[in-house]
């Protein structure tokens, strides 16, 4: 169910942490180098998430991702490339190291995912990754012919849509947020938020994420990024906890002065979350006067993905497969918002 349902008074502990973290509104912060990645790329971490592969080796110059007989090797080099079981995927020289993180062209990632989905990747292991992480070697060439550039039979290619979105994984570093069922909020938030950011990039959306690891970021800096960048939307990702053990499902908070745009975005996100089995607990105007919503000069929503205090929600939130589903649901809602639906 979606729609404005009034104010709920159950204590949401993670929100209290937001209020306590302070809010200096005089700072001027924009997207910095560390939060913006090369256009039309995914990091190797995002690459792994979208292909279901596990990063088994990582150096400043290369990475290896594997799963069940599949082996992807990513080389950074002027002649670098992405290899999938001995054959090259995508263009030569397309892999870059930017501020210590390896980035792969989006089209290459999509192609790898589609090849894996087809289930017909030939077994043909690559030459092992060179051990010298900073060597000026030429990587060993793939042993088979490259995969054709556009051979794939895309069943559901991502809809292309333009827009600027800031994704804000709540808490981080010294601020863990709430916890329950063996889960810590900041970790759940980050896992889902990285998925949302990656999904949006697959759609061609420009994305800034306010943190990409377990670091503390000032609340004012988070919203300032969105304001100064004039983002189309600022989406905070949080996890809830309630003393009312029966509380279950997702909630979405809107700025008190919302003109209707945040409500539209919230309803789209909520509809997609409901479709994967996460019930709508509430969509409501901010009853806590939260820093990040109070100071938003762009469309802003805060998504509470579910309650760690509820066994069903906690089981879903702790499952990496369901985290991916949540990420896709949220990103689909954002894409639909950008499409004007
Ligand atoms: Zn929180």
mmCIF file of C-alpha atoms and ligand atoms in Angstrom:
data_model
loop_
_atom_site.group_PDB
_atom_site.id
_atom_site.type_symbol
_atom_site.label_atom_id
_atom_site.label_comp_id
_atom_site.label_asym_id
_atom_site.label_seq_id
_atom_site.Cartn_x
_atom_site.Cartn_y
_atom_site.Cartn_z
ATOM 1 C CA UNK A 1 0.000 0.000 0.000
ATOM 2 C CA UNK A 2 1.262 3.446 -0.792
ATOM 3 C CA UNK A 3 0.205 6.961 0.023
ATOM 4 C CA UNK A 4 0.435 9.366 2.912
ATOM 5 C CA UNK A 5 -0.700 7.556 6.007
ATOM 6 C CA UNK A 6 -0.054 10.041 8.751
ATOM 7 C CA UNK A 7 2.607 10.083 11.394
ATOM 8 C CA UNK A 8 3.824 6.978 13.141
ATOM 9 C CA UNK A 9 5.293 7.424 16.564
ATOM 10 C CA UNK A 10 7.285 4.249 16.929
ATOM 11 C CA UNK A 11 10.817 5.157 17.911
ATOM 12 C CA UNK A 12 13.197 4.739 15.054
ATOM 13 C CA UNK A 13 16.605 4.490 16.618
ATOM 14 C CA UNK A 14 18.587 5.001 13.470
ATOM 15 C CA UNK A 15 16.832 8.328 12.959
ATOM 16 C CA UNK A 16 17.778 9.473 16.428
ATOM 17 C CA UNK A 17 21.373 8.853 15.484
ATOM 18 C CA UNK A 18 20.948 11.112 12.478
ATOM 19 C CA UNK A 19 19.636 13.961 14.620
ATOM 20 C CA UNK A 20 22.452 13.587 17.133
ATOM 21 C CA UNK A 21 25.144 13.693 14.494
ATOM 22 C CA UNK A 22 24.748 17.448 14.081
ATOM 23 C CA UNK A 23 24.113 19.656 11.126
ATOM 24 C CA UNK A 24 26.316 22.601 10.202
ATOM 25 C CA UNK A 25 24.484 24.230 7.318
ATOM 26 C CA UNK A 26 27.242 26.660 6.361
ATOM 27 C CA UNK A 27 29.535 24.178 4.690
ATOM 28 C CA UNK A 28 30.035 24.264 0.940
ATOM 29 C CA UNK A 29 30.695 20.854 -0.483
ATOM 30 C CA UNK A 30 30.347 19.494 -3.977
ATOM 31 C CA UNK A 31 30.979 16.127 -5.545
ATOM 32 C CA UNK A 32 34.664 15.516 -4.914
ATOM 33 C CA UNK A 33 37.117 13.409 -6.836
ATOM 34 C CA UNK A 34 36.680 10.514 -4.509
ATOM 35 C CA UNK A 35 32.933 10.346 -4.916
ATOM 36 C CA UNK A 36 32.759 10.772 -8.699
ATOM 37 C CA UNK A 37 33.920 7.985 -10.933
ATOM 38 C CA UNK A 38 34.830 7.989 -14.612
ATOM 39 C CA UNK A 39 31.783 8.326 -16.830
ATOM 40 C CA UNK A 40 30.037 5.177 -17.968
ATOM 41 C CA UNK A 41 32.077 2.831 -15.816
ATOM 42 C CA UNK A 42 31.556 0.531 -12.877
ATOM 43 C CA UNK A 43 34.136 -0.176 -10.215
ATOM 44 C CA UNK A 44 35.442 -3.717 -9.984
ATOM 45 C CA UNK A 45 33.419 -4.112 -6.789
ATOM 46 C CA UNK A 46 30.252 -3.105 -8.629
ATOM 47 C CA UNK A 47 31.282 -5.329 -11.535
ATOM 48 C CA UNK A 48 31.431 -8.294 -9.143
ATOM 49 C CA UNK A 49 28.048 -7.473 -7.671
ATOM 50 C CA UNK A 50 26.374 -7.317 -11.061
ATOM 51 C CA UNK A 51 27.842 -10.496 -12.391
ATOM 52 C CA UNK A 52 27.520 -12.572 -9.243
ATOM 53 C CA UNK A 53 31.277 -13.136 -9.256
ATOM 54 C CA UNK A 54 33.632 -12.983 -6.289
ATOM 55 C CA UNK A 55 36.808 -10.907 -6.301
ATOM 56 C CA UNK A 56 39.553 -13.452 -5.599
ATOM 57 C CA UNK A 57 42.622 -11.296 -6.385
ATOM 58 C CA UNK A 58 43.074 -7.561 -6.463
ATOM 59 C CA UNK A 59 46.140 -5.406 -7.057
ATOM 60 C CA UNK A 60 46.507 -1.784 -8.238
ATOM 61 C CA UNK A 61 46.929 -3.156 -11.763
ATOM 62 C CA UNK A 62 44.633 -6.100 -11.968
ATOM 63 C CA UNK A 63 41.779 -8.034 -10.480
ATOM 64 C CA UNK A 64 40.429 -11.528 -10.767
ATOM 65 C CA UNK A 65 36.756 -12.423 -10.348
ATOM 66 C CA UNK A 66 35.620 -16.020 -10.243
ATOM 67 C CA UNK A 67 32.650 -18.293 -9.684
ATOM 68 C CA UNK A 68 31.850 -21.889 -10.664
ATOM 69 C CA UNK A 69 34.315 -22.335 -13.498
ATOM 70 C CA UNK A 70 34.041 -18.745 -14.672
ATOM 71 C CA UNK A 71 37.118 -16.564 -14.452
ATOM 72 C CA UNK A 72 37.214 -12.878 -15.325
ATOM 73 C CA UNK A 73 40.541 -11.040 -15.353
ATOM 74 C CA UNK A 74 40.720 -7.250 -15.435
ATOM 75 C CA UNK A 75 44.019 -5.599 -16.429
ATOM 76 C CA UNK A 76 44.919 -1.943 -16.128
ATOM 77 C CA UNK A 77 47.417 -1.044 -18.811
ATOM 78 C CA UNK A 78 47.425 1.056 -21.989
ATOM 79 C CA UNK A 79 46.741 -2.283 -23.614
ATOM 80 C CA UNK A 80 44.626 -3.516 -20.750
ATOM 81 C CA UNK A 81 41.467 -5.465 -21.196
ATOM 82 C CA UNK A 82 38.836 -7.619 -19.593
ATOM 83 C CA UNK A 83 39.113 -11.357 -20.200
ATOM 84 C CA UNK A 84 36.425 -13.965 -19.672
ATOM 85 C CA UNK A 85 37.726 -17.561 -19.633
ATOM 86 C CA UNK A 86 40.515 -16.825 -22.057
ATOM 87 C CA UNK A 87 38.722 -14.496 -24.444
ATOM 88 C CA UNK A 88 38.640 -10.733 -24.428
ATOM 89 C CA UNK A 89 35.435 -8.806 -23.765
ATOM 90 C CA UNK A 90 35.036 -5.166 -24.768
ATOM 91 C CA UNK A 91 37.651 -2.711 -26.039
ATOM 92 C CA UNK A 92 41.402 -2.794 -25.417
ATOM 93 C CA UNK A 93 42.552 -0.090 -23.021
ATOM 94 C CA UNK A 94 39.139 0.313 -21.504
ATOM 95 C CA UNK A 95 40.144 -0.424 -17.903
ATOM 96 C CA UNK A 96 41.460 2.418 -15.745
ATOM 97 C CA UNK A 97 42.802 2.868 -12.226
ATOM 98 C CA UNK A 98 41.260 6.051 -10.847
ATOM 99 C CA UNK A 99 42.288 7.100 -7.347
ATOM 100 C CA UNK A 100 43.170 3.540 -6.469
ATOM 101 C CA UNK A 101 39.999 1.916 -7.736
ATOM 102 C CA UNK A 102 39.746 -0.106 -10.941
ATOM 103 C CA UNK A 103 36.954 0.906 -13.303
ATOM 104 C CA UNK A 104 35.581 -1.087 -16.214
ATOM 105 C CA UNK A 105 33.458 0.278 -19.079
ATOM 106 C CA UNK A 106 29.770 -0.135 -18.424
ATOM 107 C CA UNK A 107 29.189 -1.749 -21.814
ATOM 108 C CA UNK A 108 31.816 -4.367 -21.035
ATOM 109 C CA UNK A 109 30.186 -5.186 -17.710
ATOM 110 C CA UNK A 110 26.806 -5.536 -19.373
ATOM 111 C CA UNK A 111 28.307 -7.803 -22.008
ATOM 112 C CA UNK A 112 29.941 -10.033 -19.386
ATOM 113 C CA UNK A 113 26.680 -10.290 -17.492
ATOM 114 C CA UNK A 114 24.816 -11.222 -20.646
ATOM 115 C CA UNK A 115 27.427 -13.821 -21.621
ATOM 116 C CA UNK A 116 27.160 -15.404 -18.189
ATOM 117 C CA UNK A 117 23.365 -15.348 -18.352
ATOM 118 C CA UNK A 118 23.557 -17.268 -21.641
ATOM 119 C CA UNK A 119 25.465 -19.992 -19.832
ATOM 120 C CA UNK A 120 27.701 -20.762 -22.781
ATOM 121 C CA UNK A 121 31.063 -19.389 -21.706
ATOM 122 C CA UNK A 122 33.782 -21.741 -22.992
ATOM 123 C CA UNK A 123 36.127 -23.171 -20.408
ATOM 124 C CA UNK A 124 39.532 -21.806 -21.367
ATOM 125 C CA UNK A 125 41.444 -20.427 -18.387
ATOM 126 C CA UNK A 126 43.525 -17.301 -18.760
ATOM 127 C CA UNK A 127 47.219 -17.049 -18.063
ATOM 128 C CA UNK A 128 47.586 -16.214 -14.357
ATOM 129 C CA UNK A 129 47.747 -12.579 -13.300
ATOM 130 C CA UNK A 130 51.331 -11.218 -13.124
ATOM 131 C CA UNK A 131 52.604 -11.003 -9.569
ATOM 132 C CA UNK A 132 54.288 -7.587 -9.900
ATOM 133 C CA UNK A 133 51.496 -5.174 -8.969
ATOM 134 C CA UNK A 134 53.240 -2.079 -10.368
ATOM 135 C CA UNK A 135 55.124 -3.670 -13.244
ATOM 136 C CA UNK A 136 55.150 -2.120 -16.688
ATOM 137 C CA UNK A 137 54.628 -5.510 -18.262
ATOM 138 C CA UNK A 138 52.325 -6.151 -21.112
ATOM 139 C CA UNK A 139 49.645 -8.482 -19.891
ATOM 140 C CA UNK A 140 49.624 -11.922 -21.453
ATOM 141 C CA UNK A 141 47.214 -11.959 -24.349
ATOM 142 C CA UNK A 142 43.945 -13.841 -24.216
ATOM 143 C CA UNK A 143 44.275 -17.236 -25.807
ATOM 144 C CA UNK A 144 41.046 -17.217 -27.788
ATOM 145 C CA UNK A 145 39.383 -14.804 -30.190
ATOM 146 C CA UNK A 146 37.578 -11.867 -28.566
ATOM 147 C CA UNK A 147 33.881 -12.053 -28.031
ATOM 148 C CA UNK A 148 32.037 -10.112 -30.750
ATOM 149 C CA UNK A 149 31.169 -6.602 -29.633
ATOM 150 C CA UNK A 150 27.425 -6.830 -30.107
ATOM 151 C CA UNK A 151 26.664 -10.494 -30.383
ATOM 152 C CA UNK A 152 24.469 -10.749 -27.448
ATOM 153 C CA UNK A 153 20.807 -11.311 -27.541
ATOM 154 C CA UNK A 154 19.786 -8.766 -24.920
ATOM 155 C CA UNK A 155 16.539 -9.859 -23.425
ATOM 156 C CA UNK A 156 16.009 -6.852 -21.206
ATOM 157 C CA UNK A 157 18.606 -4.188 -21.972
ATOM 158 C CA UNK A 158 18.565 -1.443 -19.348
ATOM 159 C CA UNK A 159 16.339 1.502 -20.234
ATOM 160 C CA UNK A 160 18.545 4.532 -20.859
ATOM 161 C CA UNK A 161 17.566 7.608 -18.911
ATOM 162 C CA UNK A 162 19.457 10.774 -18.034
ATOM 163 C CA UNK A 163 19.604 12.374 -14.639
ATOM 164 C CA UNK A 164 21.745 13.183 -11.631
ATOM 165 C CA UNK A 165 21.169 11.168 -8.497
ATOM 166 C CA UNK A 166 22.936 11.285 -5.138
ATOM 167 C CA UNK A 167 22.734 8.035 -3.172
ATOM 168 C CA UNK A 168 23.425 8.374 0.540
ATOM 169 C CA UNK A 169 24.145 5.183 2.502
ATOM 170 C CA UNK A 170 23.176 6.150 6.049
ATOM 171 C CA UNK A 171 25.696 6.187 8.912
ATOM 172 C CA UNK A 172 29.232 4.751 8.558
ATOM 173 C CA UNK A 173 32.523 4.691 10.427
ATOM 174 C CA UNK A 174 32.079 5.728 14.067
ATOM 175 C CA UNK A 175 28.315 5.958 13.552
ATOM 176 C CA UNK A 176 26.979 2.398 13.165
ATOM 177 C CA UNK A 177 23.283 3.331 13.174
ATOM 178 C CA UNK A 178 20.968 0.788 14.697
ATOM 179 C CA UNK A 179 21.499 -2.958 14.981
ATOM 180 C CA UNK A 180 19.554 -6.159 15.425
ATOM 181 C CA UNK A 181 19.577 -9.841 14.513
ATOM 182 C CA UNK A 182 23.353 -9.734 14.238
ATOM 183 C CA UNK A 183 23.236 -6.988 11.624
ATOM 184 C CA UNK A 184 24.641 -3.483 11.810
ATOM 185 C CA UNK A 185 22.715 -0.823 9.977
ATOM 186 C CA UNK A 186 25.664 0.948 8.370
ATOM 187 C CA UNK A 187 26.766 -2.269 6.635
ATOM 188 C CA UNK A 188 23.323 -3.150 5.327
ATOM 189 C CA UNK A 189 22.842 0.412 4.100
ATOM 190 C CA UNK A 190 26.153 0.399 2.241
ATOM 191 C CA UNK A 191 25.613 -2.971 0.570
ATOM 192 C CA UNK A 192 22.241 -1.924 -0.803
ATOM 193 C CA UNK A 193 23.337 1.607 -1.693
ATOM 194 C CA UNK A 194 26.260 0.327 -3.780
ATOM 195 C CA UNK A 195 23.782 -1.847 -5.629
ATOM 196 C CA UNK A 196 21.423 1.078 -6.208
ATOM 197 C CA UNK A 197 24.282 3.205 -7.545
ATOM 198 C CA UNK A 198 25.465 0.439 -9.855
ATOM 199 C CA UNK A 199 21.969 -0.279 -11.129
ATOM 200 C CA UNK A 200 21.408 3.397 -11.882
ATOM 201 C CA UNK A 201 24.683 3.565 -13.789
ATOM 202 C CA UNK A 202 23.555 0.637 -15.902
ATOM 203 C CA UNK A 203 20.665 2.874 -16.930
ATOM 204 C CA UNK A 204 23.040 5.704 -17.846
ATOM 205 C CA UNK A 205 22.225 7.846 -14.812
ATOM 206 C CA UNK A 206 24.990 10.053 -13.372
ATOM 207 C CA UNK A 207 25.431 8.934 -9.778
ATOM 208 C CA UNK A 208 27.324 10.255 -6.802
ATOM 209 C CA UNK A 209 27.453 8.100 -3.694
ATOM 210 C CA UNK A 210 28.263 9.905 -0.460
ATOM 211 C CA UNK A 211 30.374 7.052 0.885
ATOM 212 C CA UNK A 212 31.603 3.897 -0.782
ATOM 213 C CA UNK A 213 33.103 2.227 2.278
ATOM 214 C CA UNK A 214 32.840 2.195 6.070
ATOM 215 C CA UNK A 215 33.723 5.833 6.682
ATOM 216 C CA UNK A 216 31.988 8.577 8.598
ATOM 217 C CA UNK A 217 30.640 11.412 6.471
ATOM 218 C CA UNK A 218 29.176 14.544 8.043
ATOM 219 C CA UNK A 219 25.446 14.900 7.447
ATOM 220 C CA UNK A 220 25.855 18.417 6.152
ATOM 221 C CA UNK A 221 28.362 17.277 3.569
ATOM 222 C CA UNK A 222 25.964 14.597 2.362
ATOM 223 C CA UNK A 223 23.110 16.946 1.562
ATOM 224 C CA UNK A 224 25.436 19.722 0.378
ATOM 225 C CA UNK A 225 26.691 17.424 -2.365
ATOM 226 C CA UNK A 226 23.153 17.042 -3.672
ATOM 227 C CA UNK A 227 22.306 20.735 -3.325
ATOM 228 C CA UNK A 228 25.479 22.024 -4.971
ATOM 229 C CA UNK A 229 25.298 19.470 -7.761
ATOM 230 C CA UNK A 230 21.623 20.339 -8.318
ATOM 231 C CA UNK A 231 20.787 16.660 -8.296
ATOM 232 C CA UNK A 232 17.456 15.458 -9.612
ATOM 233 C CA UNK A 233 17.045 13.533 -6.394
ATOM 234 C CA UNK A 234 18.803 12.752 -3.122
ATOM 235 C CA UNK A 235 17.997 9.297 -1.800
ATOM 236 C CA UNK A 236 19.085 8.262 1.707
ATOM 237 C CA UNK A 237 19.266 4.536 2.407
ATOM 238 C CA UNK A 238 18.580 3.454 6.005
ATOM 239 C CA UNK A 239 17.443 0.508 8.076
ATOM 240 C CA UNK A 240 14.936 0.833 10.894
ATOM 241 C CA UNK A 241 14.394 -0.556 14.380
ATOM 242 C CA UNK A 242 11.292 -0.341 16.547
ATOM 243 C CA UNK A 243 10.390 -1.324 20.090
ATOM 244 C CA UNK A 244 7.125 -2.433 18.554
ATOM 245 C CA UNK A 245 8.254 -5.869 17.477
ATOM 246 C CA UNK A 246 5.295 -6.217 15.137
ATOM 247 C CA UNK A 247 6.403 -3.299 12.960
ATOM 248 C CA UNK A 248 7.413 -4.690 9.572
ATOM 249 C CA UNK A 249 8.148 -3.338 6.120
ATOM 250 C CA UNK A 250 9.665 -0.284 4.519
ATOM 251 C CA UNK A 251 9.016 3.346 5.315
ATOM 252 C CA UNK A 252 9.829 6.402 3.248
ATOM 253 C CA UNK A 253 10.195 9.864 4.753
ATOM 254 C CA UNK A 254 9.601 13.074 2.823
ATOM 255 C CA UNK A 255 10.726 16.624 3.601
ATOM 256 C CA UNK A 256 8.110 18.545 5.548
ATOM 257 C CA UNK A 257 7.811 21.134 2.798
ATOM 258 C CA UNK A 258 7.624 18.679 -0.082
ATOM 259 C CA UNK A 259 5.835 20.128 -3.081
ATOM 260 C CA UNK A 260 4.793 16.689 -4.271
ATOM 261 C CA UNK A 261 7.895 15.569 -6.150
ATOM 262 C CA UNK A 262 9.328 13.656 -3.201
ATOM 263 C CA UNK A 263 5.957 12.020 -2.634
ATOM 264 C CA UNK A 264 5.879 10.892 -6.262
ATOM 265 C CA UNK A 265 9.403 9.463 -5.986
ATOM 266 C CA UNK A 266 8.519 7.786 -2.678
ATOM 267 C CA UNK A 267 5.419 6.169 -4.118
ATOM 268 C CA UNK A 268 7.358 4.778 -7.081
ATOM 269 C CA UNK A 269 10.078 3.349 -4.828
ATOM 270 C CA UNK A 270 7.477 1.943 -2.451
ATOM 271 C CA UNK A 271 5.554 0.278 -5.268
ATOM 272 C CA UNK A 272 8.709 -1.499 -6.438
ATOM 273 C CA UNK A 273 9.653 -2.558 -2.914
ATOM 274 C CA UNK A 274 6.163 -3.950 -2.379
ATOM 275 C CA UNK A 275 6.518 -5.956 -5.589
ATOM 276 C CA UNK A 276 9.463 -7.901 -4.141
ATOM 277 C CA UNK A 277 7.620 -8.722 -0.937
ATOM 278 C CA UNK A 278 8.548 -5.828 1.329
ATOM 279 C CA UNK A 279 5.306 -4.428 2.735
ATOM 280 C CA UNK A 280 4.764 -0.675 2.941
ATOM 281 C CA UNK A 281 4.785 0.392 6.562
ATOM 282 C CA UNK A 282 4.391 4.087 5.904
ATOM 283 C CA UNK A 283 5.135 6.972 3.599
ATOM 284 C CA UNK A 284 5.107 10.090 5.695
ATOM 285 C CA UNK A 285 6.420 13.573 6.057
ATOM 286 C CA UNK A 286 9.539 13.861 8.198
ATOM 287 C CA UNK A 287 8.362 13.724 11.805
ATOM 288 C CA UNK A 288 11.892 14.177 13.200
ATOM 289 C CA UNK A 289 13.064 17.291 11.373
ATOM 290 C CA UNK A 290 16.042 15.404 10.033
ATOM 291 C CA UNK A 291 19.085 17.342 8.939
ATOM 292 C CA UNK A 292 19.360 15.716 5.547
ATOM 293 C CA UNK A 293 15.717 16.348 4.663
ATOM 294 C CA UNK A 294 15.385 19.737 6.359
ATOM 295 C CA UNK A 295 18.305 21.154 4.391
ATOM 296 C CA UNK A 296 17.488 19.581 1.044
ATOM 297 C CA UNK A 297 16.977 22.067 -1.771
ATOM 298 C CA UNK A 298 16.463 19.222 -4.211
ATOM 299 C CA UNK A 299 13.929 16.395 -4.249
ATOM 300 C CA UNK A 300 14.858 14.194 -1.300
ATOM 301 C CA UNK A 301 13.566 11.027 0.315
ATOM 302 C CA UNK A 302 14.828 8.816 3.107
ATOM 303 C CA UNK A 303 14.150 5.125 2.620
ATOM 304 C CA UNK A 304 13.980 2.902 5.692
ATOM 305 C CA UNK A 305 14.284 -0.507 4.058
ATOM 306 C CA UNK A 306 12.800 -2.492 6.912
ATOM 307 C CA UNK A 307 13.006 -3.221 10.625
ATOM 308 C CA UNK A 308 15.925 -5.119 12.119
ATOM 309 C CA UNK A 309 13.578 -5.624 15.073
ATOM 310 C CA UNK A 310 11.284 -7.831 12.968
ATOM 311 C CA UNK A 311 12.414 -11.386 12.159
ATOM 312 C CA UNK A 312 11.100 -11.397 8.587
ATOM 313 C CA UNK A 313 12.595 -8.022 7.735
ATOM 314 C CA UNK A 314 15.893 -8.918 9.403
ATOM 315 C CA UNK A 315 16.138 -12.171 7.451
ATOM 316 C CA UNK A 316 15.559 -10.314 4.196
ATOM 317 C CA UNK A 317 17.934 -7.476 5.048
ATOM 318 C CA UNK A 318 20.701 -9.893 5.965
ATOM 319 C CA UNK A 319 20.465 -11.862 2.732
ATOM 320 C CA UNK A 320 22.774 -10.616 -0.023
ATOM 321 C CA UNK A 321 20.422 -11.878 -2.707
ATOM 322 C CA UNK A 322 17.533 -9.935 -1.235
ATOM 323 C CA UNK A 323 19.765 -6.894 -0.759
ATOM 324 C CA UNK A 324 20.261 -6.947 -4.538
ATOM 325 C CA UNK A 325 16.508 -7.148 -5.025
ATOM 326 C CA UNK A 326 16.007 -4.153 -2.744
ATOM 327 C CA UNK A 327 18.665 -2.248 -4.667
ATOM 328 C CA UNK A 328 16.991 -2.998 -7.970
ATOM 329 C CA UNK A 329 13.574 -2.021 -6.593
ATOM 330 C CA UNK A 330 14.866 1.325 -5.357
ATOM 331 C CA UNK A 331 16.757 2.052 -8.569
ATOM 332 C CA UNK A 332 13.750 1.065 -10.677
ATOM 333 C CA UNK A 333 11.656 3.554 -8.716
ATOM 334 C CA UNK A 334 14.241 6.269 -9.316
ATOM 335 C CA UNK A 335 14.445 5.453 -13.035
ATOM 336 C CA UNK A 336 10.656 5.622 -13.310
ATOM 337 C CA UNK A 337 10.754 8.960 -11.517
ATOM 338 C CA UNK A 338 13.331 10.286 -13.990
ATOM 339 C CA UNK A 339 11.193 9.005 -16.854
ATOM 340 C CA UNK A 340 8.325 11.101 -15.537
ATOM 341 C CA UNK A 341 6.137 8.157 -14.748
HETATM 342 ZN ZN1 LIG B 1 19.636 5.066 9.949
#
